[in-house]
Every structure is written in C-alpha cells, then in structure tokens.
Amino acid sequence: MIGIQKTTEKNLMVFSGRAHPSLAAEVSEILGTPIVPTAAYEFANGEIYVRYEESVRGCDAFVLQSHTAPINEWIMEHLIMVDALKRASAKRITVVMPFWGYSRQDKKHRGREPISARLVADMFKTAGADRIIAVDLHADQLQGFFDGPVDHLMALPVLTDYIKSAYGGQQLAIVSPDAGRIKVAERWSARLGGAPLAFIHKSRRTDRPNETVANRVVGEVKGRMCILTDDMIDTGGTIVKAAEALLEDGAAGVVIAATHAILSDPAVDRLKNSPAIEIIVTDTLPIPPEKRFDKLTVLSIAPLVARAIREVFEDGSVTSMFDGHA
C-alpha cells in the first residue's frame, strides 16, 4: 500500500479559565489528568491574553469556564481560550460551561429585544468550538442555538440524592416556582418516590428585571415539607416570595434547591432571613466565603461534569447518565 500509515491515539487535555479554578481542579483530579499550564493576564487597557505552555496539537480539548461575575470578562476569556486552541491545531474543542452566560435571554418578550443566549452560542461556534457541555440550561431550546452537539447535564441526581438522605423520612411535595418548570418538577417527583406536585402562579413585571408581583400556590402542600426547586438563584426575590407563599398555604416547611447560585445582592440577606429551613445549591458557580451562610449547603458538581467529559472523550453515552432524559 502506498502512503504513510499511522494509528493515532486520542489525547484528552483539560483547560481551565480563571473564573472557577477550584471546580476545574476537582474535575481534573477525578479524570486523573492535570490541567494544562496556561499563561493568562490582562494588558493595561483590560485586553485578555492567553497562551498554553505546552503543545495541544491533535488533542481532544475540554475548556472549562463558568460564566460568573464579571460575566463579560470571563466569557471573553473563554472565547479567547477556544480561539487559541483552534489556532494551535487542537483536533476537537469542547466548551464546558457549567453555567451558560446570558441563558435567560433566550427569546423576545417584547419588540426590539436581543436573543443574547443565541449570540453567545454563535460566538463560541465562530471561535472554533465543536461541542458544548452545560449544566441545567434555563430553557431546553438553548440546545438548538449552537450549531453542533450540546450535552445538557442535569444536577437532578446530585440534588435529589441529598434530599433523600436529609428529608426522605418526611411527607414531601415538589414545588415548581412557575408553571413553565413543571416537567422538571415531574422528574424530581419520580426520583423522590412520586411526591405530589405544586407550582407557584406568578406575574412577572416586564419593565423591571428580577421582580415578580403576585404569588399563588396551585396544588396541595398543607402539612408537607415542600422542596422548592429552580435552576438558579440570582437576587433571591422570586424564590423567597414563593417560600413565604407556601408557608402561608400551610406547608410544614420549605427547602430551597437550585443548581446555579448566582447570589447577586441582596440575595444572601434575603435567603438568610427567609423562612426556608435550608438552601441547597451546587458549585457550578464559585461561591466566595462572604456569600456563604449557615443555611446554605453547597454540593459538588465536579463528579457529574467529569463523568460527562469521560463519556464524550470515549464516545460513550451522556444520555445514559440521566436514565435517557438528557
């Protein structure tokens, strides 16, 4: 046979931005491969510079960055990291964003508004990303915004396993903060022994972000420990109002469970002073010491992310991690 023949081996390499280094370190430790050394800094005018300190040619690259505050800076660094990998001849580039920045801007509520979540997806495609891994997207349609495979991981197993161990002996009710997340609440119910469902009927102000103006409980919650679930807690106003509404409706207690702890001011004060017994979140976003408090429980998302990375690298099934629901 004429030509040169060579059987190449796949080479998994993990890269981390500076937004959430502790999560990247835990993921890399579980995978058993170190994070690739990277030089990253800002020029005097704020421009970001990134350079990898070893060859990445032909590798299967997984670039981990959580889009936390200051969100625009960390998204830009993420994009630059992907561009650097593309220009250094990485074979495949997978963007790992535990929290997808701008994910709430996924549709137009009124005229002349952007769909910024789509813009973020387009920017990563242009930069050179082949695939995206994200955790608990704000809306399922985000998977269609990126022109390539999107692996949608769910923190559901991590959160429900903790709920079972801590509150499994009580009568539970699963409560969605709005009617739009009932399908997610149904999955929670299935994992928690068929606990009954309820949801909060609310009216959101279109002229002021992060603010709701009415709450009404739909469903039977009287005498039950209510597990109030959501994908994120930003300022905490919506979730705290929902907890208060549940107690007014006769709930025995309220536990708040959410994947992404954005915790913008004044979320910490609101949650501290809320009637909720416990607030359970994951570490998809960094939570500094000053934003931690007694009622807050932070669960690690690293095992879930690491397993998804391994499944993608080995051409396995990410869907099988979630009983066929991913």
XYZ file of C-alpha atoms in Angstrom:
326
model
C 0.000 0.000 0.000
C 1.329 3.431 -0.998
C 1.435 6.207 1.596
C 2.183 6.741 5.247
C 0.146 4.855 7.823
C -0.067 5.794 11.488
C -2.545 4.761 14.141
C -3.053 7.756 16.399
C -4.259 7.669 19.992
C -6.803 10.111 21.388
C -5.363 12.558 23.880
C -7.682 14.187 26.447
C -6.480 17.565 27.699
C -8.288 19.762 30.257
C -8.002 23.563 30.180
C -9.312 25.984 32.773
C -10.074 29.668 32.735
C -9.615 31.811 35.825
C -13.286 32.173 36.763
C -13.681 28.976 38.841
C -10.313 27.230 39.253
C -11.395 25.075 42.211
C -14.079 23.316 40.150
C -11.654 22.706 37.283
C -9.073 21.305 39.723
C -11.604 18.860 41.160
C -12.753 17.767 37.695
C -9.180 17.195 36.535
C -8.390 15.221 39.708
C -11.367 12.915 39.123
C -10.324 12.441 35.483
C -6.750 11.748 36.551
C -5.203 14.288 34.195
C -3.648 17.634 35.188
C -4.893 20.976 33.899
C -2.725 22.217 31.028
C -0.456 25.055 32.256
C -1.729 28.337 30.858
C -0.436 31.903 30.918
C -3.324 34.357 31.199
C -3.304 38.028 32.111
C -4.694 41.449 31.170
C -2.929 44.242 29.339
C -3.089 47.744 30.812
C -6.247 48.542 28.833
C -8.066 45.374 30.011
C -7.443 43.172 26.952
C -7.024 39.491 27.861
C -4.024 37.422 26.765
C -3.935 33.600 26.816
C -1.181 31.156 25.826
C -0.869 27.440 26.520
C 2.540 26.407 27.762
C 2.678 23.026 26.052
C 1.682 21.597 22.692
C -2.030 20.943 22.138
C -1.777 19.732 18.541
C -4.217 16.904 17.786
C -5.699 16.810 21.285
C -9.312 16.370 22.402
C -9.609 19.636 24.326
C -12.120 20.340 27.118
C -12.135 24.037 28.066
C -13.838 24.684 31.394
C -15.053 28.125 32.414
C -18.075 29.114 34.496
C -19.682 32.376 33.458
C -19.730 34.186 36.789
C -19.383 37.868 37.612
C -17.822 39.836 35.972
C -19.576 37.739 33.359
C -18.492 39.605 30.222
C -14.824 39.316 31.177
C -14.994 35.556 31.766
C -16.988 34.862 28.590
C -14.375 36.802 26.621
C -11.549 34.827 28.222
C -13.406 31.602 27.394
C -13.725 32.633 23.745
C -10.042 33.575 23.540
C -9.065 30.200 25.019
C -11.088 28.419 22.326
C -9.543 30.558 19.587
C -6.041 29.797 20.897
C -6.788 26.061 20.760
C -8.146 26.279 17.221
C -5.055 28.132 16.023
C -2.799 25.638 17.818
C -4.396 22.723 15.876
C -6.420 21.020 18.600
C -8.371 18.207 16.953
C -11.696 18.743 18.771
C -12.688 21.558 21.145
C -15.433 21.035 23.714
C -16.586 24.083 25.649
C -17.545 23.126 29.218
C -19.697 25.886 30.683
C -21.398 24.684 33.878
C -23.380 27.935 33.760
C -24.247 29.346 30.306
C -23.982 33.130 30.483
C -26.961 35.153 29.169
C -29.116 31.997 29.213
C -32.152 33.897 30.484
C -32.210 35.984 27.305
C -33.431 33.039 25.233
C -36.416 34.663 23.494
C -38.005 38.010 22.729
C -40.618 39.123 25.252
C -41.113 42.479 23.524
C -40.090 44.129 20.269
C -36.523 45.337 19.686
C -35.032 42.948 22.258
C -31.975 40.746 21.576
C -31.751 36.984 21.933
C -28.402 37.144 23.690
C -28.190 33.430 24.532
C -28.113 32.701 20.788
C -25.421 35.339 20.317
C -23.219 33.635 22.927
C -23.664 30.291 21.142
C -22.759 31.877 17.800
C -19.630 33.453 19.256
C -18.369 30.114 20.569
C -19.015 28.473 17.191
C -17.122 31.252 15.435
C -14.251 30.956 17.912
C -13.863 27.290 16.998
C -15.924 25.228 19.455
C -17.115 21.838 18.178
C -19.289 20.904 21.137
C -20.782 22.361 24.334
C -21.335 20.741 27.728
C -23.581 22.720 30.098
C -25.474 22.048 33.316
C -29.201 22.747 33.791
C -29.937 25.147 30.963
C -32.500 27.826 31.735
C -34.528 26.667 28.729
C -34.257 23.484 26.657
C -34.240 25.406 23.365
C -30.722 26.654 24.120
C -29.524 23.268 22.854
C -30.656 24.319 19.382
C -28.886 27.679 19.482
C -25.454 26.093 18.966
C -24.672 24.582 15.556
C -23.207 21.370 16.915
C -23.749 18.822 19.701
C -24.846 20.164 23.088
C -24.712 17.853 26.105
C -27.258 19.075 28.636
C -26.290 17.760 32.065
C -28.769 17.786 34.943
C -27.885 18.345 38.589
C -31.058 16.448 39.496
C -29.282 13.256 40.698
C -26.865 15.256 42.863
C -29.627 17.327 44.484
C -32.215 14.556 44.914
C -29.721 12.147 46.489
C -29.032 14.771 49.148
C -32.768 15.470 49.637
C -33.421 11.732 50.099
C -30.758 11.406 52.758
C -31.794 14.553 54.643
C -35.597 14.627 54.257
C -36.583 11.223 52.873
C -38.486 10.242 56.016
C -40.958 13.148 55.749
C -44.017 13.734 53.611
C -42.715 15.751 50.677
C -44.196 17.961 47.982
C -42.214 19.110 44.952
C -42.900 22.736 44.096
C -42.012 24.488 40.859
C -41.545 28.265 41.123
C -43.620 28.698 37.954
C -45.799 26.677 35.594
C -43.059 26.532 32.949
C -40.861 24.195 35.009
C -43.498 21.568 35.785
C -41.768 18.992 33.571
C -38.586 19.373 35.616
C -40.632 19.057 38.822
C -42.107 15.799 37.467
C -38.574 14.367 37.203
C -37.924 15.422 40.781
C -41.129 13.686 41.845
C -40.160 10.479 40.037
C -36.816 10.385 41.870
C -38.411 11.176 45.234
C -40.970 8.402 45.387
C -43.794 10.064 43.465
C -44.172 13.065 45.798
C -47.115 15.289 44.766
C -46.519 18.367 42.635
C -47.432 22.007 43.107
C -46.430 25.244 41.437
C -46.439 28.961 42.122
C -48.591 31.085 39.851
C -46.791 34.400 39.469
C -46.920 37.579 37.420
C -43.547 38.944 36.312
C -43.019 42.627 35.563
C -41.716 43.099 32.006
C -40.410 46.591 32.766
C -38.286 45.590 35.790
C -35.985 42.544 35.825
C -35.787 40.113 38.768
C -39.186 41.147 40.124
C -42.498 39.328 40.463
C -45.700 40.945 41.642
C -48.024 38.115 42.672
C -47.806 34.592 44.120
C -50.487 31.920 44.473
C -49.924 28.250 45.295
C -51.565 25.737 42.946
C -51.521 22.229 44.429
C -51.753 20.525 47.827
C -48.878 21.454 50.141
C -50.572 21.563 53.557
C -48.615 19.693 56.218
C -45.852 18.704 53.793
C -42.170 19.532 53.604
C -42.005 21.449 50.327
C -38.946 21.096 48.092
C -38.920 24.339 46.113
C -36.790 23.777 43.012
C -35.346 26.169 40.449
C -32.424 26.277 38.031
C -30.842 29.411 39.533
C -30.993 31.887 42.388
C -29.986 35.389 41.338
C -31.260 38.141 43.642
C -33.418 35.637 45.527
C -36.601 37.711 45.403
C -38.727 35.227 43.453
C -37.713 32.130 45.411
C -38.112 33.791 48.829
C -41.595 35.081 47.938
C -42.507 31.559 46.810
C -41.268 30.097 50.122
C -43.379 32.619 52.056
C -46.436 31.773 49.947
C -46.005 28.048 50.663
C -45.878 28.582 54.427
C -48.936 30.837 54.258
C -50.688 27.962 52.471
C -49.946 25.571 55.345
C -46.675 23.884 54.347
C -44.833 22.199 57.243
C -41.551 23.651 55.999
C -39.689 24.739 52.872
C -36.351 23.596 51.491
C -34.969 25.534 48.504
C -32.910 23.579 45.960
C -31.250 25.193 42.938
C -28.385 24.380 40.603
C -26.785 27.769 39.969
C -26.056 30.051 42.939
C -25.574 33.416 41.237
C -26.385 35.202 44.525
C -26.365 38.790 43.309
C -27.039 41.389 46.017
C -29.235 41.284 48.074
C -29.701 37.504 47.674
C -27.625 36.467 50.699
C -29.566 38.723 53.093
C -32.883 37.605 51.622
C -32.029 33.918 51.917
C -30.592 34.282 55.431
C -33.807 35.935 56.606
C -36.142 33.704 54.580
C -38.381 31.106 56.241
C -36.635 28.291 54.336
C -35.035 25.618 56.526
C -32.147 25.003 54.125
C -30.911 26.315 50.779
C -29.181 23.622 48.712
C -27.104 24.570 45.656
C -24.255 23.175 43.581
C -20.884 24.740 42.846
C -21.425 25.344 39.119
C -20.548 28.942 40.043
C -17.927 29.961 42.615
C -19.387 30.968 45.989
C -16.912 33.125 47.928
C -16.737 32.872 51.748
C -18.596 36.160 52.237
C -21.629 34.710 50.407
C -21.789 31.523 52.472
C -24.083 31.291 55.500
C -25.373 28.704 57.958
C -28.449 27.587 55.990
C -26.528 27.217 52.724
C -25.413 23.739 51.618
C -23.110 23.537 48.582
C -22.863 20.216 46.711
C -20.072 19.403 44.264
C -20.973 19.188 40.579
C -17.460 18.017 39.631
C -18.197 14.235 39.562
C -21.079 14.830 37.132
C -19.011 17.085 34.844
C -16.021 14.720 34.945
C -18.170 11.731 34.025
C -19.718 13.633 31.104
C -16.261 14.613 29.843
C -15.146 10.980 30.011
C -18.273 9.800 28.154
C -17.697 12.359 25.389
C -13.998 11.520 25.125
C -14.667 7.764 24.969
C -17.602 8.191 22.533
C -19.970 6.900 25.200
C -23.490 7.993 26.082
C -24.157 11.114 28.129
C -27.893 10.397 27.975
C -27.399 7.144 29.871
C -26.255 9.188 32.883
C -29.809 10.507 33.284
C -31.973 7.459 32.512
C -32.459 8.577 28.914
C -33.757 12.093 29.738
C -30.715 14.200 28.760
